[in-house]
Amino acid sequence: MAFEDKIKELLDKRSEARIGGGQKGIDKQHEQGKLTARERIALLLDEGSFEEFDMFLTHRCMNFDMQKKSFLGDGVVTGYGTINGRQVYVFAQDFTVFAGSLSETMSLKICKVMDQAMKVGAPVIGLNDSGGARIQEGCNSLAGFGEIFERNILASGVIPQISAIFGPCAGGSVYSPALTDFIFMSKENSYMFLTGPKVVKTVTGEDVTVDKLGGAMVHATKSGVAHFVGDTEEETLNMIRELIGYIPSNNFEEAPLVPTNDPIDRLEDGLNSIVPENPNAPYDVKDIIHAIVDDGQFFEVHARWATNIVVGLAHMGGMTVGIVANQPKSMAGVLDSNASRKGARFVRFCDAFNIPLVTLVDVPGFLPGTGQEYQGVIDHGAKLLFAYGEATVPKIAVTLRKSYGGAHIVMSCKQLRSDINYAWPTAQIAVMGASGAVEVLQGRALKEITDPEEKAKFIAEKEKEYNDQFANPYYAARFGYVDDVIEPRNTRFRVIRALQCLANKKESLPMKKHNNIPL
């Protein structure tokens, strides 16, 4: 064969590989409002940066006449490229090839990019659109899933792992995304579940649609499985690009500094009056977050789930920080099982990847009731406690208003090795609020007072005594549990200075194989 013919053969094979399962399958994807695997990669990565691996691999299955049906690339596009100049590895399942079902060959391709990502210390991004295991390959397909899952586990805390769901993700397919750090879903066409509606109907008799069982909004609001939801695939891919800008490439690196013209000593006078005089009145803690971070930009994680706690990423003085804040606007900022899980997961991610933690505290306690106790709120609260106590990154906490009881301890208190703890003048750090404390401390005296007016007067006096002692931050400051009481408008400056002070912090944990966090 002449050299020119060999070049033509190569180009023809490349063209064949690039259309996956064929133009008919591509057209069907578009009719359903979905992009193809290659279109997704093109939108995710910097233009012209994608370098592909294993374009010519094909499956090895000989069962059910599969040898007659073969496509170059075999249902997944893999390789590496850049996002804003930073290297990432990517795999994108191709639904036009056997509905993106996982074969042994596909798993080899995926494992190759995961292995290389680990070697060079770069994030790995999986774009999922798959019908699950390829049934014709039997246990070989299941073994492929196992190989991928093991790599997810070994890579955890070493390189960032990001999953995006752009179509079906069912059965065993869900566990690779579940093992990664963040899951993105597009609002239309994406869903995740272990068992589909037909199996649910057969086993439980329950009638449920695909969307109600495992759609994007279900996982964003009810289960907490999805961290982010985009209205379109394009928006979802842009959100992944934005996330990459906040995080380091691996656990040995710091997140990149982002230059800003926002001065660190910018005063926010509005913060001096943002906390209502009524201690039970709500306010939006996100207003405080936007006021103190660089350029008001806050990348919220899990925005629709467990809204009584707010977590997300921002820059302060150009440095990436992870922000955890109680939200008085939702359930008075009380901690419950879901909020504890949400906070703990985020704290551990930040600690794994050297991202300092800034905690804004306004928490009246844990949510009481049989519902919470039966859900195991003790264990879930312990997750958040454990995460903060274990974290060795710089930890700065600012108590805005209430910080009561066990919830005070859980929210990055001094005894959990928090480095710098500030308080606003509005802070109240105590075992419980005044009304509850008076009932406990003055219970016997209250029983002896029969006149309602006299009882009300007595309660008011005792509550005032309690508030005078504890409804301010100075009692905690006397013992060093608060490092300084700061003017709210200076919060941005004080936190950034603290971050700069702690930039070279070194702290280690006792030698162990691994911990046993209360799961």
Short mmCIF file of C-alpha atoms in Angstrom, two decimals:
data_model
loop_
_atom_site.label_atom_id
_atom_site.label_comp_id
_atom_site.label_asym_id
_atom_site.label_seq_id
_atom_site.Cartn_x
_atom_site.Cartn_y
_atom_site.Cartn_z
CA MET A 1 0.00 0.00 0.00
CA ALA A 2 1.35 3.40 -0.98
CA PHE A 3 2.18 5.93 1.72
CA GLU A 4 -0.64 8.21 0.52
CA ASP A 5 -3.09 5.33 0.81
CA LYS A 6 -1.98 4.64 4.35
CA ILE A 7 -2.56 8.28 5.28
CA LYS A 8 -5.99 8.12 3.66
CA GLU A 9 -6.78 4.94 5.59
CA LEU A 10 -5.81 6.68 8.85
CA LEU A 11 -7.96 9.71 8.09
CA ASP A 12 -10.89 7.51 7.08
CA LYS A 13 -10.64 5.56 10.33
CA ARG A 14 -10.50 8.77 12.33
CA SER A 15 -13.62 10.02 10.57
CA GLU A 16 -15.34 6.72 11.27
CA ALA A 17 -14.41 6.86 14.96
CA ARG A 18 -15.63 10.43 15.32
CA ILE A 19 -19.20 9.56 14.34
CA GLY A 20 -19.46 6.83 17.00
CA GLY A 21 -22.56 4.76 16.35
CA GLY A 22 -23.34 6.65 13.15
CA GLN A 23 -25.14 9.75 11.98
CA LYS A 24 -28.54 8.26 12.72
CA GLY A 25 -27.61 7.88 16.39
CA ILE A 26 -26.19 11.42 16.47
CA ASP A 27 -29.40 12.82 14.98
CA LYS A 28 -31.43 10.97 17.62
CA GLN A 29 -29.31 12.48 20.39
CA HIS A 30 -29.98 15.94 19.00
CA GLU A 31 -33.71 15.24 18.63
CA GLN A 32 -33.81 14.43 22.33
CA GLY A 33 -32.12 17.71 23.15
CA LYS A 34 -28.83 15.99 24.03
CA LEU A 35 -25.30 16.67 22.85
CA THR A 36 -22.93 13.95 21.69
CA ALA A 37 -19.91 12.85 23.70
CA ARG A 38 -17.52 14.78 21.47
CA GLU A 39 -19.66 17.90 21.50
CA ARG A 40 -19.63 17.84 25.30
CA ILE A 41 -15.86 17.50 25.42
CA ALA A 42 -15.49 20.39 22.94
CA LEU A 43 -17.58 22.66 25.18
CA LEU A 44 -15.84 21.55 28.38
CA LEU A 45 -12.22 21.93 27.30
CA ASP A 46 -10.26 24.85 25.91
CA GLU A 47 -10.57 24.99 22.15
CA GLY A 48 -8.09 22.73 20.38
CA SER A 49 -6.65 21.30 23.60
CA PHE A 50 -8.15 17.79 23.50
CA GLU A 51 -5.77 14.88 22.93
CA GLU A 52 -7.60 11.59 22.47
CA PHE A 53 -6.61 8.09 23.57
CA ASP A 54 -7.69 4.72 22.19
CA MET A 55 -9.77 5.98 19.29
CA PHE A 56 -9.43 2.63 17.51
CA LEU A 57 -10.26 0.21 20.32
CA THR A 58 -13.18 -2.15 19.72
CA HIS A 59 -15.01 -4.59 21.97
CA ARG A 60 -13.94 -8.24 22.23
CA CYS A 61 -17.33 -9.82 22.80
CA MET A 62 -18.28 -12.79 20.62
CA ASN A 63 -21.61 -13.58 22.26
CA PHE A 64 -25.04 -12.90 20.75
CA ASP A 65 -23.50 -12.12 17.34
CA MET A 66 -21.72 -9.10 18.81
CA GLN A 67 -18.74 -9.75 16.55
CA LYS A 68 -20.94 -8.43 13.72
CA LYS A 69 -21.54 -5.12 15.53
CA SER A 70 -18.40 -3.17 16.23
CA PHE A 71 -17.63 0.55 16.44
CA LEU A 72 -14.26 2.26 16.73
CA GLY A 73 -13.83 3.66 20.21
CA ASP A 74 -16.54 1.34 21.56
CA GLY A 75 -18.82 3.81 23.32
CA VAL A 76 -16.52 6.13 25.25
CA VAL A 77 -14.29 9.02 24.22
CA THR A 78 -11.21 9.45 26.45
CA GLY A 79 -8.19 11.70 26.68
CA TYR A 80 -6.87 14.90 28.21
CA GLY A 81 -6.97 18.61 27.58
CA THR A 82 -7.04 21.91 29.43
CA ILE A 83 -9.58 24.11 31.19
CA ASN A 84 -8.37 27.71 31.30
CA GLY A 85 -4.89 26.36 30.63
CA ARG A 86 -4.89 23.76 33.42
CA GLN A 87 -4.63 20.08 32.53
CA VAL A 88 -7.54 17.72 33.14
CA TYR A 89 -8.39 14.19 32.05
CA VAL A 90 -11.82 13.38 30.69
CA PHE A 91 -13.98 10.49 29.56
CA ALA A 92 -17.35 10.90 27.88
CA GLN A 93 -19.73 8.01 27.33
CA ASP A 94 -21.21 7.83 23.83
CA PHE A 95 -24.88 6.92 23.89
CA THR A 96 -24.89 6.36 20.11
CA VAL A 97 -22.86 3.16 20.63
CA PHE A 98 -24.94 0.43 22.31
CA ALA A 99 -26.66 3.13 24.42
CA GLY A 100 -23.32 3.89 26.08
CA SER A 101 -23.44 0.55 27.90
CA LEU A 102 -20.20 -0.39 29.63
CA SER A 103 -18.04 -3.07 28.04
CA GLU A 104 -14.72 -4.51 29.16
CA THR A 105 -12.99 -2.37 26.52
CA MET A 106 -14.73 0.80 27.70
CA SER A 107 -13.62 0.14 31.25
CA LEU A 108 -10.01 -0.29 30.06
CA LYS A 109 -10.19 3.09 28.33
CA ILE A 110 -11.68 4.81 31.37
CA CYS A 111 -9.18 3.18 33.73
CA LYS A 112 -6.29 4.29 31.53
CA VAL A 113 -7.17 7.99 31.83
CA MET A 114 -7.80 7.61 35.56
CA ASP A 115 -4.40 5.96 36.03
CA GLN A 116 -2.67 8.69 34.05
CA ALA A 117 -4.52 11.41 35.97
CA MET A 118 -3.20 9.91 39.20
CA LYS A 119 0.37 9.72 37.82
CA VAL A 120 0.51 13.37 36.78
CA GLY A 121 -1.76 14.78 39.50
CA ALA A 122 -4.61 16.21 37.42
CA PRO A 123 -8.38 16.24 37.93
CA VAL A 124 -10.49 13.63 36.15
CA ILE A 125 -13.94 14.47 34.77
CA GLY A 126 -16.47 11.83 33.74
CA LEU A 127 -19.37 12.73 31.44
CA ASN A 128 -21.96 10.02 31.96
CA ASP A 129 -24.67 9.00 29.48
CA SER A 130 -25.03 5.24 29.69
CA GLY A 131 -27.59 2.48 29.77
CA GLY A 132 -25.52 0.59 32.36
CA ALA A 133 -23.67 -2.70 31.99
CA ARG A 134 -23.47 -4.27 28.53
CA ILE A 135 -25.55 -7.38 29.13
CA GLN A 136 -23.95 -9.33 26.27
CA GLU A 137 -20.60 -9.26 28.11
CA GLY A 138 -21.89 -10.68 31.38
CA CYS A 139 -19.39 -10.69 34.22
CA ASN A 140 -16.73 -8.96 32.08
CA SER A 141 -18.85 -5.81 32.17
CA LEU A 142 -19.31 -6.13 35.92
CA ALA A 143 -15.56 -6.59 36.35
CA GLY A 144 -15.08 -3.40 34.36
CA PHE A 145 -17.27 -1.49 36.79
CA GLY A 146 -15.28 -2.92 39.67
CA GLU A 147 -12.00 -1.76 38.14
CA ILE A 148 -13.37 1.78 37.75
CA PHE A 149 -14.76 1.88 41.29
CA GLU A 150 -11.44 0.77 42.78
CA ARG A 151 -9.70 3.61 40.99
CA ASN A 152 -12.32 6.08 42.22
CA ILE A 153 -11.57 4.92 45.75
CA LEU A 154 -7.78 5.10 45.41
CA ALA A 155 -7.97 8.54 43.76
CA SER A 156 -10.24 9.93 46.48
CA GLY A 157 -8.47 12.79 48.24
CA VAL A 158 -5.55 12.61 45.81
CA ILE A 159 -7.00 14.25 42.70
CA PRO A 160 -10.35 16.00 42.30
CA GLN A 161 -12.95 13.72 40.69
CA ILE A 162 -15.95 15.28 38.99
CA SER A 163 -18.96 13.57 37.44
CA ALA A 164 -21.61 14.99 35.14
CA ILE A 165 -24.84 13.17 34.27
CA PHE A 166 -26.29 13.97 30.85
CA GLY A 167 -28.62 11.04 30.32
CA PRO A 168 -29.36 7.74 32.04
CA CYS A 169 -27.15 6.57 34.88
CA ALA A 170 -28.70 3.46 36.41
CA GLY A 171 -27.82 0.33 38.31
CA GLY A 172 -24.11 -0.17 38.93
CA SER A 173 -23.32 2.92 36.82
CA VAL A 174 -24.37 5.21 39.68
CA TYR A 175 -21.57 4.16 41.99
CA SER A 176 -18.68 5.72 40.11
CA PRO A 177 -20.29 9.19 40.28
CA ALA A 178 -21.25 8.54 43.91
CA LEU A 179 -17.58 7.92 44.74
CA THR A 180 -16.44 11.19 43.17
CA ASP A 181 -16.23 14.61 44.82
CA PHE A 182 -18.96 16.43 42.93
CA ILE A 183 -21.92 15.40 40.79
CA PHE A 184 -23.42 17.72 38.18
CA MET A 185 -26.74 16.98 36.48
CA SER A 186 -28.52 18.73 33.63
CA LYS A 187 -32.14 19.49 34.42
CA GLU A 188 -33.46 17.88 31.24
CA ASN A 189 -32.79 14.26 30.23
CA SER A 190 -30.55 13.23 33.14
CA TYR A 191 -31.50 10.76 35.84
CA MET A 192 -29.87 8.41 38.36
CA PHE A 193 -31.27 5.45 40.24
CA LEU A 194 -30.31 1.95 41.32
CA THR A 195 -33.53 0.34 40.12
CA GLY A 196 -35.85 1.74 37.47
CA PRO A 197 -39.61 2.40 37.56
CA LYS A 198 -40.51 -1.07 36.23
CA VAL A 199 -38.57 -2.87 38.97
CA VAL A 200 -39.98 -0.50 41.58
CA LYS A 201 -43.51 -1.28 40.35
CA THR A 202 -42.87 -5.02 40.45
CA VAL A 203 -41.27 -5.08 43.90
CA THR A 204 -43.15 -2.37 45.80
CA GLY A 205 -46.24 -1.73 43.68
CA GLU A 206 -45.28 1.94 43.54
CA ASP A 207 -46.03 3.85 40.32
CA VAL A 208 -43.31 6.40 39.67
CA THR A 209 -41.88 8.18 36.63
CA VAL A 210 -38.21 8.26 35.72
CA ASP A 211 -38.05 11.93 36.61
CA LYS A 212 -39.77 11.55 39.98
CA LEU A 213 -37.61 8.55 40.84
CA GLY A 214 -34.20 9.90 39.92
CA GLY A 215 -34.39 13.17 38.01
CA ALA A 216 -31.99 16.06 38.54
CA MET A 217 -34.29 18.07 40.81
CA VAL A 218 -35.06 15.01 42.96
CA HIS A 219 -31.36 14.49 43.63
CA ALA A 220 -30.71 18.22 44.05
CA THR A 221 -33.51 18.80 46.59
CA LYS A 222 -34.43 15.49 48.26
CA SER A 223 -31.52 13.04 48.27
CA GLY A 224 -28.58 15.43 48.07
CA VAL A 225 -26.87 13.14 45.54
CA ALA A 226 -26.48 15.99 43.02
CA HIS A 227 -24.34 18.96 44.06
CA PHE A 228 -25.14 21.12 41.03
CA VAL A 229 -27.93 21.29 38.43
CA GLY A 230 -27.68 23.19 35.16
CA ASP A 231 -30.68 24.19 33.06
CA THR A 232 -28.91 22.97 29.93
CA GLU A 233 -25.92 20.80 29.11
CA GLU A 234 -23.99 23.89 28.04
CA GLU A 235 -24.65 25.60 31.38
CA THR A 236 -23.68 22.46 33.28
CA LEU A 237 -20.37 22.19 31.43
CA ASN A 238 -19.64 25.85 32.11
CA MET A 239 -20.27 25.22 35.82
CA ILE A 240 -17.63 22.47 35.76
CA ARG A 241 -15.18 24.91 34.17
CA GLU A 242 -15.99 27.40 36.93
CA LEU A 243 -15.43 24.81 39.67
CA ILE A 244 -12.01 23.90 38.27
CA GLY A 245 -11.00 27.54 38.72
CA TYR A 246 -11.42 27.26 42.49
CA ILE A 247 -9.65 24.00 43.24
CA PRO A 248 -6.07 22.66 43.05
CA SER A 249 -5.09 19.94 40.63
CA ASN A 250 -4.11 17.49 43.36
CA ASN A 251 -3.60 17.11 47.10
CA PHE A 252 0.01 18.34 47.00
CA GLU A 253 -0.84 21.67 45.41
CA GLU A 254 -2.53 24.82 46.63
CA ALA A 255 -5.46 26.25 44.73
CA PRO A 256 -4.33 28.87 42.20
CA LEU A 257 -4.26 32.49 43.34
CA VAL A 258 -6.73 34.65 41.43
CA PRO A 259 -5.70 38.30 41.16
CA THR A 260 -8.37 40.80 42.24
CA ASN A 261 -8.75 44.55 42.44
CA ASP A 262 -11.06 44.17 45.43
CA PRO A 263 -9.07 45.71 48.34
CA ILE A 264 -8.67 43.52 51.41
CA ASP A 265 -9.49 46.47 53.69
CA ARG A 266 -12.80 47.21 52.00
CA LEU A 267 -15.31 48.13 54.71
CA GLU A 268 -18.89 46.87 54.56
CA ASP A 269 -20.85 49.27 56.74
CA GLY A 270 -24.08 47.38 56.11
CA LEU A 271 -22.77 44.45 58.14
CA ASN A 272 -22.88 46.54 61.31
CA SER A 273 -26.67 46.40 61.21
CA ILE A 274 -27.42 43.19 59.30
CA VAL A 275 -28.17 41.08 62.39
CA PRO A 276 -31.70 41.95 63.62
CA GLU A 277 -32.20 43.23 67.16
CA ASN A 278 -34.80 40.49 67.69
CA PRO A 279 -32.64 37.40 68.33
CA ASN A 280 -35.27 35.18 66.70
CA ALA A 281 -35.61 37.23 63.51
CA PRO A 282 -34.11 35.73 60.34
CA TYR A 283 -31.66 37.24 57.87
CA ASP A 284 -29.86 35.84 54.84
CA VAL A 285 -26.31 34.73 55.65
CA LYS A 286 -25.51 34.78 51.92
CA ASP A 287 -25.67 38.59 52.11
CA ILE A 288 -22.76 38.41 54.55
CA ILE A 289 -20.86 35.95 52.36
CA HIS A 290 -21.24 38.10 49.24
CA ALA A 291 -20.15 41.16 51.23
CA ILE A 292 -16.86 39.71 52.48
CA VAL A 293 -15.56 37.62 49.54
CA ASP A 294 -13.66 38.94 46.52
CA ASP A 295 -15.91 40.78 44.07
CA GLY A 296 -19.01 39.29 45.71
CA GLN A 297 -18.49 35.99 43.87
CA PHE A 298 -19.63 32.85 45.71
CA PHE A 299 -19.78 29.40 44.06
CA GLU A 300 -22.39 27.61 46.13
CA VAL A 301 -22.40 23.82 46.48
CA HIS A 302 -25.61 21.88 47.21
CA ALA A 303 -27.61 25.09 46.88
CA ARG A 304 -31.00 23.34 46.83
CA TRP A 305 -30.47 20.70 49.54
CA ALA A 306 -30.30 21.10 53.33
CA THR A 307 -30.67 24.86 52.92
CA ASN A 308 -30.30 25.45 56.67
CA ILE A 309 -26.55 25.31 56.07
CA VAL A 310 -24.69 27.04 53.22
CA VAL A 311 -21.44 25.70 51.77
CA GLY A 312 -19.39 26.77 48.81
CA LEU A 313 -16.18 28.17 47.38
CA ALA A 314 -14.99 31.74 47.04
CA HIS A 315 -11.82 33.82 46.86
CA MET A 316 -10.63 36.09 49.64
CA GLY A 317 -7.57 38.16 48.89
CA GLY A 318 -7.13 35.98 45.81
CA MET A 319 -6.99 32.78 47.88
CA THR A 320 -9.57 30.02 47.50
CA VAL A 321 -11.57 29.40 50.67
CA GLY A 322 -14.31 26.98 51.57
CA ILE A 323 -17.18 28.71 53.34
CA VAL A 324 -19.54 26.97 55.75
CA ALA A 325 -22.35 29.06 57.22
CA ASN A 326 -25.52 28.44 59.18
CA GLN A 327 -28.54 29.95 57.40
CA PRO A 328 -31.00 31.69 59.79
CA LYS A 329 -33.35 32.19 56.84
CA SER A 330 -33.99 28.42 56.67
CA MET A 331 -35.20 26.54 59.76
CA ALA A 332 -33.56 29.28 61.89
CA GLY A 333 -30.17 27.81 60.93
CA VAL A 334 -30.68 24.75 63.12
CA LEU A 335 -28.52 21.71 62.37
CA ASP A 336 -30.22 18.46 61.37
CA SER A 337 -29.11 15.17 59.81
CA ASN A 338 -28.93 16.45 56.24
CA ALA A 339 -27.21 19.73 57.10
CA SER A 340 -24.63 17.84 59.15
CA ARG A 341 -23.90 15.44 56.28
CA LYS A 342 -23.70 18.29 53.80
CA GLY A 343 -21.33 20.29 55.95
CA ALA A 344 -19.14 17.32 56.83
CA ARG A 345 -18.70 16.20 53.24
CA PHE A 346 -17.70 19.71 52.16
CA VAL A 347 -15.30 20.24 55.07
CA ARG A 348 -13.54 16.97 54.28
CA PHE A 349 -13.20 17.89 50.60
CA CYS A 350 -11.63 21.23 51.50
CA ASP A 351 -9.26 19.60 53.99
CA ALA A 352 -8.22 16.93 51.45
CA PHE A 353 -7.29 19.59 48.89
CA ASN A 354 -5.64 22.24 51.07
CA ILE A 355 -8.50 24.75 50.94
CA PRO A 356 -8.77 26.91 54.10
CA LEU A 357 -12.11 26.93 55.89
CA VAL A 358 -14.06 30.04 56.88
CA THR A 359 -17.04 29.27 59.12
CA LEU A 360 -19.84 31.75 59.84
CA VAL A 361 -21.76 30.65 62.94
CA ASP A 362 -25.36 31.39 63.86
CA VAL A 363 -26.78 28.12 65.16
CA PRO A 364 -29.44 27.69 67.86
CA GLY A 365 -28.79 23.95 68.24
CA PHE A 366 -29.75 20.61 66.72
CA LEU A 367 -33.27 19.98 65.46
CA PRO A 368 -35.19 18.06 68.15
CA GLY A 369 -37.79 15.32 67.66
CA THR A 370 -38.26 11.63 67.04
CA GLY A 371 -37.87 12.11 63.29
CA GLN A 372 -34.31 13.30 63.70
CA GLU A 373 -33.39 10.82 66.40
CA TYR A 374 -34.73 7.92 64.33
CA GLN A 375 -32.71 9.17 61.33
CA GLY A 376 -29.55 9.00 63.43
CA VAL A 377 -28.91 12.71 63.94
CA ILE A 378 -26.36 11.72 66.60
CA ASP A 379 -24.21 9.95 64.00
CA HIS A 380 -24.78 12.62 61.36
CA GLY A 381 -23.90 15.42 63.77
CA ALA A 382 -20.79 13.47 64.72
CA LYS A 383 -19.75 13.48 61.05
CA LEU A 384 -19.55 17.27 61.05
CA LEU A 385 -17.82 17.27 64.43
CA PHE A 386 -15.31 14.70 63.17
CA ALA A 387 -14.69 16.57 59.92
CA TYR A 388 -13.83 19.83 61.66
CA GLY A 389 -11.74 18.14 64.34
CA GLU A 390 -9.79 16.16 61.76
CA ALA A 391 -9.15 19.05 59.36
CA THR A 392 -5.61 20.42 59.38
CA VAL A 393 -6.09 23.27 56.90
CA PRO A 394 -6.33 26.83 58.27
CA LYS A 395 -9.64 27.17 60.09
CA ILE A 396 -11.19 30.56 60.86
CA ALA A 397 -14.59 30.93 62.51
CA VAL A 398 -16.71 34.03 63.01
CA THR A 399 -19.67 33.82 65.41
CA LEU A 400 -22.33 36.18 64.11
CA ARG A 401 -25.13 35.59 66.61
CA LYS A 402 -26.24 32.37 68.33
CA SER A 403 -23.85 29.54 69.10
CA TYR A 404 -25.59 27.20 71.51
CA GLY A 405 -24.90 23.81 73.04
CA GLY A 406 -23.54 20.88 71.09
CA ALA A 407 -24.05 22.81 67.86
CA HIS A 408 -21.53 25.40 69.11
CA ILE A 409 -18.91 22.67 69.51
CA VAL A 410 -19.64 21.16 66.11
CA MET A 411 -19.26 24.46 64.22
CA SER A 412 -15.45 24.80 64.33
CA CYS A 413 -15.06 25.72 67.97
CA LYS A 414 -11.65 26.42 69.51
CA GLN A 415 -11.43 22.94 71.03
CA LEU A 416 -11.62 21.36 67.54
CA ARG A 417 -8.28 23.05 66.78
CA SER A 418 -9.82 26.04 65.05
CA ASP A 419 -6.95 28.47 64.52
CA ILE A 420 -8.58 31.87 64.85
CA ASN A 421 -12.06 32.45 66.25
CA TYR A 422 -13.65 35.86 65.97
CA ALA A 423 -17.02 37.03 67.23
CA TRP A 424 -19.26 39.93 66.38
CA PRO A 425 -20.62 42.02 69.28
CA THR A 426 -23.99 40.36 68.60
CA ALA A 427 -22.60 36.88 69.40
CA GLN A 428 -24.24 34.73 72.07
CA ILE A 429 -22.14 31.71 73.07
CA ALA A 430 -23.82 29.52 75.68
CA VAL A 431 -25.19 26.08 76.48
CA MET A 432 -28.67 27.19 75.44
CA GLY A 433 -30.87 30.25 74.94
CA ALA A 434 -32.19 32.33 77.82
CA SER A 435 -35.74 30.91 77.94
CA GLY A 436 -34.56 27.30 78.05
CA ALA A 437 -31.85 28.09 80.57
CA VAL A 438 -34.26 29.82 82.95
CA GLU A 439 -36.58 26.81 82.85
CA VAL A 440 -33.70 24.56 83.88
CA LEU A 441 -31.97 26.84 86.37
CA GLN A 442 -35.10 28.25 88.00
CA GLY A 443 -37.43 25.28 87.66
CA ARG A 444 -38.05 24.86 91.39
CA ALA A 445 -38.64 28.60 91.94
CA LEU A 446 -41.05 28.76 89.02
CA LYS A 447 -43.16 25.95 90.49
CA GLU A 448 -43.58 27.94 93.69
CA ILE A 449 -44.91 31.04 91.87
CA THR A 450 -48.62 30.69 91.19
CA ASP A 451 -49.53 34.21 90.07
CA PRO A 452 -49.14 34.43 86.23
CA GLU A 453 -48.05 38.09 86.26
CA GLU A 454 -45.50 37.49 88.98
CA LYS A 455 -44.20 34.42 87.13
CA ALA A 456 -43.85 36.37 83.89
CA LYS A 457 -41.98 39.15 85.71
CA PHE A 458 -39.69 36.64 87.40
CA ILE A 459 -38.93 34.91 84.07
CA ALA A 460 -38.20 38.24 82.39
CA GLU A 461 -35.78 39.21 85.19
CA LYS A 462 -33.94 35.90 85.08
CA GLU A 463 -33.75 35.90 81.29
CA LYS A 464 -32.24 39.40 81.45
CA GLU A 465 -29.66 38.20 83.97
CA TYR A 466 -28.77 35.26 81.73
CA ASN A 467 -28.61 37.43 78.62
CA ASP A 468 -26.46 40.03 80.35
CA GLN A 469 -23.95 37.32 81.12
CA PHE A 470 -24.09 35.18 77.98
CA ALA A 471 -25.79 37.19 75.20
CA ASN A 472 -22.45 38.79 74.38
CA PRO A 473 -19.11 37.39 73.26
CA TYR A 474 -17.01 38.72 76.11
CA TYR A 475 -17.62 35.84 78.51
CA ALA A 476 -16.14 33.39 75.95
CA ALA A 477 -13.35 35.88 75.21
CA ARG A 478 -12.39 35.88 78.91
CA PHE A 479 -11.38 32.23 78.57
CA GLY A 480 -9.66 32.58 75.18
CA TYR A 481 -12.36 30.66 73.32
CA VAL A 482 -12.79 33.78 71.17
CA ASP A 483 -9.56 35.39 69.99
CA ASP A 484 -11.08 38.79 69.34
CA VAL A 485 -14.39 40.59 69.15
CA ILE A 486 -14.48 42.43 65.84
CA GLU A 487 -16.58 45.12 64.24
CA PRO A 488 -18.76 43.42 61.60
CA ARG A 489 -17.78 45.85 58.84
CA ASN A 490 -14.12 44.82 59.31
CA THR A 491 -14.82 41.11 58.84
CA ARG A 492 -13.36 40.85 55.34
CA PHE A 493 -10.09 42.51 56.39
CA ARG A 494 -9.71 40.46 59.59
CA VAL A 495 -10.43 37.13 57.88
CA ILE A 496 -8.04 37.79 54.98
CA ARG A 497 -5.28 38.85 57.40
CA ALA A 498 -5.89 35.65 59.34
CA LEU A 499 -5.65 33.62 56.12
CA GLN A 500 -2.36 35.31 55.27
CA CYS A 501 -1.07 34.66 58.78
CA LEU A 502 -1.94 30.96 58.50
CA ALA A 503 -0.67 30.44 54.95
CA ASN A 504 2.28 28.34 56.13
CA LYS A 505 0.40 26.43 58.82
CA LYS A 506 1.67 22.90 59.45
CA GLU A 507 -0.36 20.47 61.51
CA SER A 508 -0.36 16.69 61.43
CA LEU A 509 -2.55 13.88 62.67
CA PRO A 510 -1.44 10.85 64.73
CA MET A 511 -0.07 8.00 62.63
CA LYS A 512 -2.81 5.56 61.66
CA LYS A 513 -3.90 3.39 58.77
CA HIS A 514 -7.08 5.44 58.43
CA ASN A 515 -9.73 6.88 60.69
CA ASN A 516 -13.16 5.44 61.36
CA ILE A 517 -15.50 8.37 60.81
CA PRO A 518 -19.07 7.67 62.00
CA LEU A 519 -20.70 6.75 58.70
#
